[in-house]
PDB file of C-alpha atoms in Angstrom:
ATOM      1  CA  GLN A   1       0.000   0.000   0.000  1.00 83.00           C
ATOM      2  CA  LEU A   2       1.103   3.522  -0.721  1.00 93.00           C
ATOM      3  CA  GLN A   3       2.194   6.031   1.865  1.00 97.00           C
ATOM      4  CA  LEU A   4       1.121   9.616   1.177  1.00 98.00           C
ATOM      5  CA  VAL A   5       2.665  12.687   2.800  1.00 98.00           C
ATOM      6  CA  GLU A   6       1.285  16.178   2.189  1.00 98.00           C
ATOM      7  CA  SER A   7       3.077  19.454   2.748  1.00 97.00           C
ATOM      8  CA  GLY A   8       2.824  23.117   1.812  1.00 98.00           C
ATOM      9  CA  GLY A   9      -0.156  24.258   3.836  1.00 98.00           C
ATOM     10  CA  GLY A  10      -0.232  27.506   5.737  1.00 98.00           C
ATOM     11  CA  LEU A  11      -1.829  30.908   6.092  1.00 98.00           C
ATOM     12  CA  VAL A  12      -2.488  32.975   2.980  1.00 98.00           C
ATOM     13  CA  GLN A  13      -4.488  36.128   2.277  1.00 98.00           C
ATOM     14  CA  PRO A  14      -7.590  36.105   0.067  1.00 98.00           C
ATOM     15  CA  GLY A  15      -6.543  36.323  -3.562  1.00 98.00           C
ATOM     16  CA  GLY A  16      -3.208  34.734  -2.797  1.00 98.00           C
ATOM     17  CA  SER A  17      -1.674  31.488  -3.969  1.00 98.00           C
ATOM     18  CA  LEU A  18      -0.332  28.337  -2.396  1.00 98.00           C
ATOM     19  CA  ARG A  19       1.101  25.090  -3.723  1.00 98.00           C
ATOM     20  CA  LEU A  20       0.612  21.804  -1.919  1.00 98.00           C
ATOM     21  CA  SER A  21       2.778  18.752  -2.481  1.00 98.00           C
ATOM     22  CA  CYS A  22       2.030  15.072  -2.011  1.00 98.00           C
ATOM     23  CA  VAL A  23       4.884  12.600  -2.025  1.00 98.00           C
ATOM     24  CA  ALA A  24       3.848   8.991  -2.606  1.00 98.00           C
ATOM     25  CA  SER A  25       6.009   6.041  -1.689  1.00 97.00           C
ATOM     26  CA  GLY A  26       5.507   2.371  -2.442  1.00 96.00           C
ATOM     27  CA  SER A  27       5.284   0.122  -5.459  1.00 95.00           C
ATOM     28  CA  ASN A  28       4.000   1.194  -8.851  1.00 95.00           C
ATOM     29  CA  VAL A  29       3.132   4.743  -7.860  1.00 96.00           C
ATOM     30  CA  ASP A  30       2.893   5.770 -11.521  1.00 96.00           C
ATOM     31  CA  SER A  31       0.097   3.230 -12.090  1.00 97.00           C
ATOM     32  CA  TYR A  32      -2.409   4.848  -9.740  1.00 97.00           C
ATOM     33  CA  SER A  33      -4.707   7.829  -9.662  1.00 98.00           C
ATOM     34  CA  ILE A  34      -3.915  10.402  -6.995  1.00 98.00           C
ATOM     35  CA  GLY A  35      -6.104  13.269  -5.927  1.00 98.00           C
ATOM     36  CA  TRP A  36      -7.030  15.825  -3.336  1.00 98.00           C
ATOM     37  CA  PHE A  37      -9.896  15.973  -0.866  1.00 98.00           C
ATOM     38  CA  ARG A  38     -10.570  18.763   1.574  1.00 98.00           C
ATOM     39  CA  GLN A  39     -12.571  19.172   4.760  1.00 98.00           C
ATOM     40  CA  ALA A  40     -13.711  22.569   5.977  1.00 97.00           C
ATOM     41  CA  PRO A  41     -14.687  23.120   9.629  1.00 93.00           C
ATOM     42  CA  GLY A  42     -18.091  21.607  10.337  1.00 95.00           C
ATOM     43  CA  LYS A  43     -18.394  20.058   6.872  1.00 96.00           C
ATOM     44  CA  GLU A  44     -17.859  16.632   5.371  1.00 96.00           C
ATOM     45  CA  ARG A  45     -14.821  15.805   3.313  1.00 97.00           C
ATOM     46  CA  GLU A  46     -15.234  16.565  -0.377  1.00 97.00           C
ATOM     47  CA  ALA A  47     -13.297  15.549  -3.454  1.00 98.00           C
ATOM     48  CA  VAL A  48     -11.523  18.338  -5.327  1.00 98.00           C
ATOM     49  CA  LEU A  49      -9.308  17.045  -8.146  1.00 98.00           C
ATOM     50  CA  CYS A  50      -7.734  13.822  -9.373  1.00 98.00           C
ATOM     51  CA  ILE A  51      -4.913  13.035 -11.779  1.00 98.00           C
ATOM     52  CA  ASN A  52      -4.581   9.659 -13.457  1.00 98.00           C
ATOM     53  CA  SER A  53      -1.673   7.476 -14.522  1.00 98.00           C
ATOM     54  CA  ARG A  54      -1.461   9.266 -17.874  1.00 97.00           C
ATOM     55  CA  GLY A  55      -1.370  12.756 -16.382  1.00 97.00           C
ATOM     56  CA  ASP A  56      -4.990  13.604 -17.248  1.00 98.00           C
ATOM     57  CA  TYR A  57      -7.107  15.293 -14.613  1.00 98.00           C
ATOM     58  CA  THR A  58     -10.701  15.086 -13.418  1.00 98.00           C
ATOM     59  CA  ARG A  59     -12.365  17.917 -11.521  1.00 97.00           C
ATOM     60  CA  HIS A  60     -14.814  16.891  -8.825  1.00 97.00           C
ATOM     61  CA  ASP A  61     -15.589  20.336  -7.395  1.00 96.00           C
ATOM     62  CA  ASP A  62     -16.674  23.096  -9.779  1.00 96.00           C
ATOM     63  CA  SER A  63     -15.882  25.811  -7.245  1.00 96.00           C
ATOM     64  CA  VAL A  64     -12.164  25.424  -8.012  1.00 96.00           C
ATOM     65  CA  LYS A  65     -12.519  25.742 -11.799  1.00 97.00           C
ATOM     66  CA  ASP A  66      -9.953  28.150 -13.273  1.00 96.00           C
ATOM     67  CA  ARG A  67      -8.341  28.525  -9.854  1.00 98.00           C
ATOM     68  CA  PHE A  68      -6.829  25.165  -8.858  1.00 98.00           C
ATOM     69  CA  THR A  69      -4.557  22.978 -10.964  1.00 98.00           C
ATOM     70  CA  ILE A  70      -3.397  19.441 -10.268  1.00 98.00           C
ATOM     71  CA  SER A  71      -0.182  18.094 -11.757  1.00 98.00           C
ATOM     72  CA  ARG A  72       2.308  15.322 -11.126  1.00 98.00           C
ATOM     73  CA  ASP A  73       6.012  14.755 -11.515  1.00 98.00           C
ATOM     74  CA  PHE A  74       6.358  11.052 -12.215  1.00 97.00           C
ATOM     75  CA  ALA A  75      10.126  11.101 -11.707  1.00 97.00           C
ATOM     76  CA  LYS A  76       9.677  12.465  -8.173  1.00 97.00           C
ATOM     77  CA  ASN A  77       6.527  10.470  -7.263  1.00 98.00           C
ATOM     78  CA  THR A  78       4.984  13.809  -6.377  1.00 98.00           C
ATOM     79  CA  VAL A  79       1.567  15.318  -7.055  1.00 98.00           C
ATOM     80  CA  TYR A  80       0.962  19.035  -6.707  1.00 98.00           C
ATOM     81  CA  LEU A  81      -2.076  21.179  -6.081  1.00 98.00           C
ATOM     82  CA  GLN A  82      -1.545  24.739  -7.274  1.00 98.00           C
ATOM     83  CA  MET A  83      -4.154  27.003  -5.683  1.00 98.00           C
ATOM     84  CA  ASN A  84      -4.642  30.519  -7.017  1.00 98.00           C
ATOM     85  CA  SER A  85      -7.170  33.253  -6.259  1.00 98.00           C
ATOM     86  CA  LEU A  86      -7.811  31.719  -2.870  1.00 98.00           C
ATOM     87  CA  LYS A  87     -11.021  32.516  -1.021  1.00 98.00           C
ATOM     88  CA  PRO A  88     -11.881  32.221   2.676  1.00 98.00           C
ATOM     89  CA  GLU A  89     -14.216  29.330   1.824  1.00 96.00           C
ATOM     90  CA  ASP A  90     -11.179  27.387   0.616  1.00 98.00           C
ATOM     91  CA  THR A  91     -10.043  27.143   4.234  1.00 98.00           C
ATOM     92  CA  ALA A  92      -9.840  23.443   5.034  1.00 98.00           C
ATOM     93  CA  VAL A  93      -7.594  20.533   5.795  1.00 98.00           C
ATOM     94  CA  TYR A  94      -6.393  19.235   2.451  1.00 98.00           C
ATOM     95  CA  TYR A  95      -5.768  15.503   2.062  1.00 98.00           C
ATOM     96  CA  CYS A  96      -3.821  13.666  -0.578  1.00 98.00           C
ATOM     97  CA  VAL A  97      -5.621  10.462  -1.586  1.00 98.00           C
ATOM     98  CA  GLU A  98      -5.055   7.466  -3.851  1.00 98.00           C
ATOM     99  CA  TRP A  99      -7.311   5.073  -5.723  1.00 97.00           C
ATOM    100  CA  ASN A 100      -6.093   1.611  -6.722  1.00 96.00           C
ATOM    101  CA  ARG A 101      -6.830   2.200 -10.381  1.00 96.00           C
ATOM    102  CA  GLY A 102      -5.151   3.923 -13.276  1.00 96.00           C
ATOM    103  CA  SER A 103      -8.090   6.158 -14.169  1.00 97.00           C
ATOM    104  CA  CYS A 104      -9.759   8.771 -12.014  1.00 97.00           C
ATOM    105  CA  PRO A 105     -13.332   7.977 -11.021  1.00 97.00           C
ATOM    106  CA  ARG A 106     -15.931  10.046 -12.865  1.00 96.00           C
ATOM    107  CA  ARG A 107     -17.659  10.531  -9.529  1.00 95.00           C
ATOM    108  CA  ALA A 108     -15.475  10.450  -6.450  1.00 95.00           C
ATOM    109  CA  TYR A 109     -15.906   7.644  -3.984  1.00 96.00           C
ATOM    110  CA  GLU A 110     -14.007   6.593  -0.872  1.00 97.00           C
ATOM    111  CA  PRO A 111     -10.293   6.471  -1.715  1.00 97.00           C
ATOM    112  CA  ASP A 112      -8.129   3.479  -0.921  1.00 97.00           C
ATOM    113  CA  ASN A 113      -5.467   5.499   0.901  1.00 97.00           C
ATOM    114  CA  TRP A 114      -5.278   8.834   2.696  1.00 98.00           C
ATOM    115  CA  GLY A 115      -2.515  11.136   3.777  1.00 98.00           C
ATOM    116  CA  GLN A 116      -2.602  12.875   7.144  1.00 97.00           C
ATOM    117  CA  GLY A 117      -3.652  16.245   5.771  1.00 98.00           C
ATOM    118  CA  THR A 118      -2.244  19.750   5.719  1.00 98.00           C
ATOM    119  CA  GLN A 119      -4.042  22.863   6.943  1.00 98.00           C
ATOM    120  CA  VAL A 120      -4.798  25.707   4.532  1.00 98.00           C
ATOM    121  CA  THR A 121      -6.174  28.896   6.054  1.00 98.00           C
ATOM    122  CA  VAL A 122      -7.283  31.803   3.857  1.00 98.00           C
ATOM    123  CA  SER A 123      -7.726  34.910   5.965  1.00 97.00           C
ATOM    124  CA  THR A 124      -6.674  38.527   6.330  1.00 94.00           C
TER     125      THR A 124
END
């Protein structure tokens, strides 16, 4: 099973940018789909974006359209979440996740593996 470690969270002002990283370790990392969930205070966890084994992405949350970008560096076993034009409602714990499949699910379901999460706070 894969181990997932997120980093890059912190405090940022509205309109600012932040890049999160997820380093995956284990066997056949390149074969799996990796994505991001987030959980805001008092809300359930929601799927945000996923990137498959070919580098194609699937967006699960329309609120991040034109603002968030997912990418991966296969050589480094690392997936990134570039977040621009951040809003206070983006404040959440962001989790790196993995599905045991090469393609991203069209509709997100419970991932097979979770990272521990990294806090993103958007505030003045």
